[in-house]
Amino acid sequence: MTTKKQEKDIIKYITLCICSTILGVVTAIGMFWGKDAYIKIGVGILIGIIGIMFFGLLLEDPS
């Protein structure tokens, strides 16, 4: 049996995995996107970091 805290940690871990996967995909697309690739990679990384921070705050234990 898992406790509520363990469930939250599992959900947080899965969310971080999804976020980093999306970040990786965006970065890979950005790399093959012509002359503004660096800008797109930078935007992709920023979106990924903001997303991870947002989900981290969202899943943070309120107590």
PDB file of C-alpha atoms in Angstrom:
ATOM      1  CA  MET A   1       0.000   0.000   0.000  1.00  0.00           C
ATOM      2  CA  THR A   2       1.184   3.517  -0.781  1.00  0.00           C
ATOM      3  CA  THR A   3       0.603   6.483   1.495  1.00  0.00           C
ATOM      4  CA  LYS A   4      -0.790   9.803   0.255  1.00  0.00           C
ATOM      5  CA  LYS A   5       2.700  11.367   0.393  1.00  0.00           C
ATOM      6  CA  GLN A   6       4.167   8.563  -1.737  1.00  0.00           C
ATOM      7  CA  GLU A   7       1.354   9.000  -4.273  1.00  0.00           C
ATOM      8  CA  LYS A   8       2.113  12.748  -4.465  1.00  0.00           C
ATOM      9  CA  ASP A   9       5.828  12.027  -4.964  1.00  0.00           C
ATOM     10  CA  ILE A  10       5.043   9.526  -7.734  1.00  0.00           C
ATOM     11  CA  ILE A  11       2.737  12.026  -9.470  1.00  0.00           C
ATOM     12  CA  LYS A  12       5.399  14.755  -9.133  1.00  0.00           C
ATOM     13  CA  TYR A  13       8.063  12.448 -10.591  1.00  0.00           C
ATOM     14  CA  ILE A  14       5.841  11.453 -13.546  1.00  0.00           C
ATOM     15  CA  THR A  15       4.977  15.124 -14.185  1.00  0.00           C
ATOM     16  CA  LEU A  16       8.671  16.083 -14.199  1.00  0.00           C
ATOM     17  CA  CYS A  17       9.363  13.224 -16.644  1.00  0.00           C
ATOM     18  CA  ILE A  18       6.581  14.438 -18.963  1.00  0.00           C
ATOM     19  CA  CYS A  19       7.850  18.034 -18.729  1.00  0.00           C
ATOM     20  CA  SER A  20      11.424  17.054 -19.539  1.00  0.00           C
ATOM     21  CA  THR A  21      10.233  14.842 -22.419  1.00  0.00           C
ATOM     22  CA  ILE A  22       8.245  17.748 -23.920  1.00  0.00           C
ATOM     23  CA  LEU A  23      11.271  20.018 -23.399  1.00  0.00           C
ATOM     24  CA  GLY A  24      13.480  17.496 -25.196  1.00  0.00           C
ATOM     25  CA  VAL A  25      11.071  17.222 -28.141  1.00  0.00           C
ATOM     26  CA  VAL A  26      10.759  21.026 -28.446  1.00  0.00           C
ATOM     27  CA  THR A  27      14.554  21.361 -28.336  1.00  0.00           C
ATOM     28  CA  ALA A  28      14.998  18.644 -30.983  1.00  0.00           C
ATOM     29  CA  ILE A  29      12.445  20.338 -33.281  1.00  0.00           C
ATOM     30  CA  GLY A  30      14.155  23.696 -32.679  1.00  0.00           C
ATOM     31  CA  MET A  31      17.546  22.253 -33.658  1.00  0.00           C
ATOM     32  CA  PHE A  32      16.302  21.311 -37.134  1.00  0.00           C
ATOM     33  CA  TRP A  33      14.321  24.468 -37.824  1.00  0.00           C
ATOM     34  CA  GLY A  34      16.567  26.683 -39.942  1.00  0.00           C
ATOM     35  CA  LYS A  35      18.433  29.859 -39.078  1.00  0.00           C
ATOM     36  CA  ASP A  36      16.542  30.832 -35.875  1.00  0.00           C
ATOM     37  CA  ALA A  37      17.243  27.460 -34.264  1.00  0.00           C
ATOM     38  CA  TYR A  38      19.076  28.928 -31.245  1.00  0.00           C
ATOM     39  CA  ILE A  39      16.165  31.274 -30.444  1.00  0.00           C
ATOM     40  CA  LYS A  40      13.691  28.386 -30.669  1.00  0.00           C
ATOM     41  CA  ILE A  41      15.889  26.156 -28.477  1.00  0.00           C
ATOM     42  CA  GLY A  42      16.155  28.978 -25.906  1.00  0.00           C
ATOM     43  CA  VAL A  43      12.380  29.489 -25.912  1.00  0.00           C
ATOM     44  CA  GLY A  44      11.867  25.721 -25.622  1.00  0.00           C
ATOM     45  CA  ILE A  45      14.203  25.505 -22.624  1.00  0.00           C
ATOM     46  CA  LEU A  46      12.502  28.496 -20.961  1.00  0.00           C
ATOM     47  CA  ILE A  47       9.047  26.952 -21.493  1.00  0.00           C
ATOM     48  CA  GLY A  48      10.323  23.664 -20.090  1.00  0.00           C
ATOM     49  CA  ILE A  49      11.842  25.294 -16.993  1.00  0.00           C
ATOM     50  CA  ILE A  50       8.713  27.400 -16.365  1.00  0.00           C
ATOM     51  CA  GLY A  51       6.548  24.312 -16.846  1.00  0.00           C
ATOM     52  CA  ILE A  52       8.604  22.233 -14.406  1.00  0.00           C
ATOM     53  CA  MET A  53       8.555  25.066 -11.826  1.00  0.00           C
ATOM     54  CA  PHE A  54       4.806  25.568 -12.291  1.00  0.00           C
ATOM     55  CA  PHE A  55       4.012  21.876 -11.885  1.00  0.00           C
ATOM     56  CA  GLY A  56       6.406  21.674  -8.939  1.00  0.00           C
ATOM     57  CA  LEU A  57       4.547  24.498  -7.183  1.00  0.00           C
ATOM     58  CA  LEU A  58       1.191  22.989  -8.170  1.00  0.00           C
ATOM     59  CA  LEU A  59       2.120  19.620  -6.650  1.00  0.00           C
ATOM     60  CA  GLU A  60       3.846  21.075  -3.597  1.00  0.00           C
ATOM     61  CA  ASP A  61       2.324  19.857  -0.334  1.00  0.00           C
ATOM     62  CA  PRO A  62       0.204  22.720   1.065  1.00  0.00           C
ATOM     63  CA  SER A  63       0.774  21.703   4.703  1.00  0.00           C
TER      64      SER A  63
END
